[in-house]
């Protein structure tokens, strides 16, 4: 119930922080709306808001990069020498043991808005597979089922959504019968939000009774895992490691025993996979050492002279691109939350629908406000130990960000077909190519057929002769 004192306190709070307009439509609200608005105001992080306004929202300059950036070291995709060969073999065995023991869970972040894709609905429900038109969620579910079968275990799956798509995502899983997975092993939870600001630093109202807010970025996952009870659930199940991935990457190798094993052998808290960048300014984060601590620097923040810098052999000095694939120890998430932590906020100037001072809806055609977000890779420097494993883009990274062009539905599907063809060719199955080198057919390999290249060889008798123009689905 709202008391006069309660209301006066909120009014004073807003006055102190120069945000009084949030109560501008108070007399027009009904009691429920009043309660909603007061609760939303109370829940804002008032200790931080003035700082955000001055240092992020209104600031047009970006903070200077620390001096002395150095390239990060990493494990090669293939072991470099016999000593490493031994270590990779040991890691592979350890990774397999950890998966079999049920200590590894899949963790997908799916709370984004997917603005660039322009798909109406949670991105995980987007149909991506080249022959059978499966959705991203279905591909991940089939992978988890196939891994569970291979390792004779039940791998849990944690799915982070946001206020934008939580109810819809739950409904998608329910109506698809959890894609054949045991519902008790699928944990769907919602991430937090942050308020949206006008360019003048005023918090925007979505309508007369609601503050305009947006999801707090994939970095919000580290708090949401804790607050939602997901971490508690992991403890009960004995889950110690999370395989973190993004919802838009259909090539993800969710349970990679080598990556898991190297992380565990080196007693890392948060580890990453990286690809060699296609060029100096590729739009991926750069793994760098800052004062000896592993850090991801956004492509837009890496100065040209460093981005272009080359080693004696011609390779880029800062060659490791982040592809948002991590192993995260649950004890790390627990440690961060137990002592309290915050990740740096990043700002994005966006088109944000809201109401103006007269209560009229504004549907902007140009960017008009600021959204604040945290990024999961900013937790890497907080880890006591962190390793990087290089991987091949063609095998593991095909982000479906855009409807067309770079990192699009089309490139993602092409990469799925190319990887399937590569797996078949490596088992000596002939595939005819077009003049541009791409397969002259469509192939889809279901996770139930093969989880990795090596699995194909054992199933050669199930593969038909493939002719140009064929559409082949292997399951
Ligand atoms: P992106 O940075 O690609 O953002 O998210 P997006 O929202 O999906 O797409 P655009 O930028 O609007 O076009 C990378 C991954 O992080 C998740 C997304 O769902 C995706 O898997 N994410 C992003 C969250 O889970 N929460 C967020 O707040 C932001």
Short mmCIF file of N, CA and C in Angstrom, two decimals, residues 110-111 122 159-173 187-191:
data_model
loop_
_atom_site.label_atom_id
_atom_site.label_comp_id
_atom_site.label_asym_id
_atom_site.label_seq_id
_atom_site.Cartn_x
_atom_site.Cartn_y
_atom_site.Cartn_z
N UNK A 110 19.88 -15.78 -24.24
CA UNK A 110 18.88 -15.56 -25.30
C UNK A 110 17.94 -14.41 -24.94
N UNK A 111 18.50 -13.43 -24.24
CA UNK A 111 17.65 -12.31 -23.80
C UNK A 111 17.72 -11.11 -24.71
N UNK A 122 11.39 -14.55 -30.17
CA UNK A 122 12.72 -14.86 -29.64
C UNK A 122 13.61 -15.45 -30.74
N UNK A 159 18.77 -21.46 -19.70
CA UNK A 159 18.45 -20.53 -20.79
C UNK A 159 18.11 -19.18 -20.19
N UNK A 160 18.89 -18.17 -20.53
CA UNK A 160 18.58 -16.84 -20.00
C UNK A 160 17.76 -16.06 -21.03
N UNK A 161 16.65 -15.55 -20.56
CA UNK A 161 15.76 -14.73 -21.40
C UNK A 161 15.76 -13.31 -20.81
N UNK A 162 14.89 -12.47 -21.34
CA UNK A 162 14.74 -11.14 -20.74
C UNK A 162 13.27 -10.78 -20.69
N UNK A 163 12.97 -9.63 -20.12
CA UNK A 163 11.57 -9.21 -20.04
C UNK A 163 10.95 -9.12 -21.44
N UNK A 164 11.78 -8.98 -22.47
CA UNK A 164 11.27 -8.84 -23.83
C UNK A 164 10.72 -10.15 -24.37
N UNK A 165 11.24 -11.27 -23.86
CA UNK A 165 10.87 -12.54 -24.51
C UNK A 165 10.71 -13.73 -23.54
N UNK A 166 10.65 -13.45 -22.23
CA UNK A 166 10.61 -14.55 -21.28
C UNK A 166 9.36 -15.43 -21.46
N UNK A 167 8.19 -14.79 -21.42
CA UNK A 167 6.95 -15.57 -21.48
C UNK A 167 6.87 -16.31 -22.82
N UNK A 168 7.25 -15.62 -23.88
CA UNK A 168 7.18 -16.24 -25.21
C UNK A 168 8.14 -17.44 -25.32
N UNK A 169 9.34 -17.28 -24.74
CA UNK A 169 10.31 -18.38 -24.80
C UNK A 169 9.79 -19.59 -24.04
N UNK A 170 9.25 -19.33 -22.86
CA UNK A 170 8.69 -20.45 -22.07
C UNK A 170 7.61 -21.18 -22.87
N UNK A 171 6.77 -20.38 -23.53
CA UNK A 171 5.68 -20.96 -24.29
C UNK A 171 6.21 -21.77 -25.49
N UNK A 172 7.26 -21.28 -26.10
CA UNK A 172 7.86 -22.00 -27.24
C UNK A 172 8.37 -23.37 -26.77
N UNK A 173 9.03 -23.39 -25.63
CA UNK A 173 9.53 -24.67 -25.10
C UNK A 173 8.36 -25.59 -24.76
N UNK A 187 16.09 -25.17 -17.51
CA UNK A 187 15.85 -24.12 -16.52
C UNK A 187 15.86 -22.77 -17.25
N UNK A 188 14.67 -22.16 -17.35
CA UNK A 188 14.57 -20.90 -18.10
C UNK A 188 14.43 -19.76 -17.09
N UNK A 189 15.28 -18.78 -17.16
CA UNK A 189 15.21 -17.68 -16.19
C UNK A 189 15.47 -16.34 -16.87
N UNK A 190 15.06 -15.28 -16.16
CA UNK A 190 15.05 -13.94 -16.77
C UNK A 190 16.19 -13.08 -16.24
N UNK A 191 16.79 -12.31 -17.11
CA UNK A 191 17.86 -11.40 -16.69
C UNK A 191 17.27 -10.07 -16.19
#
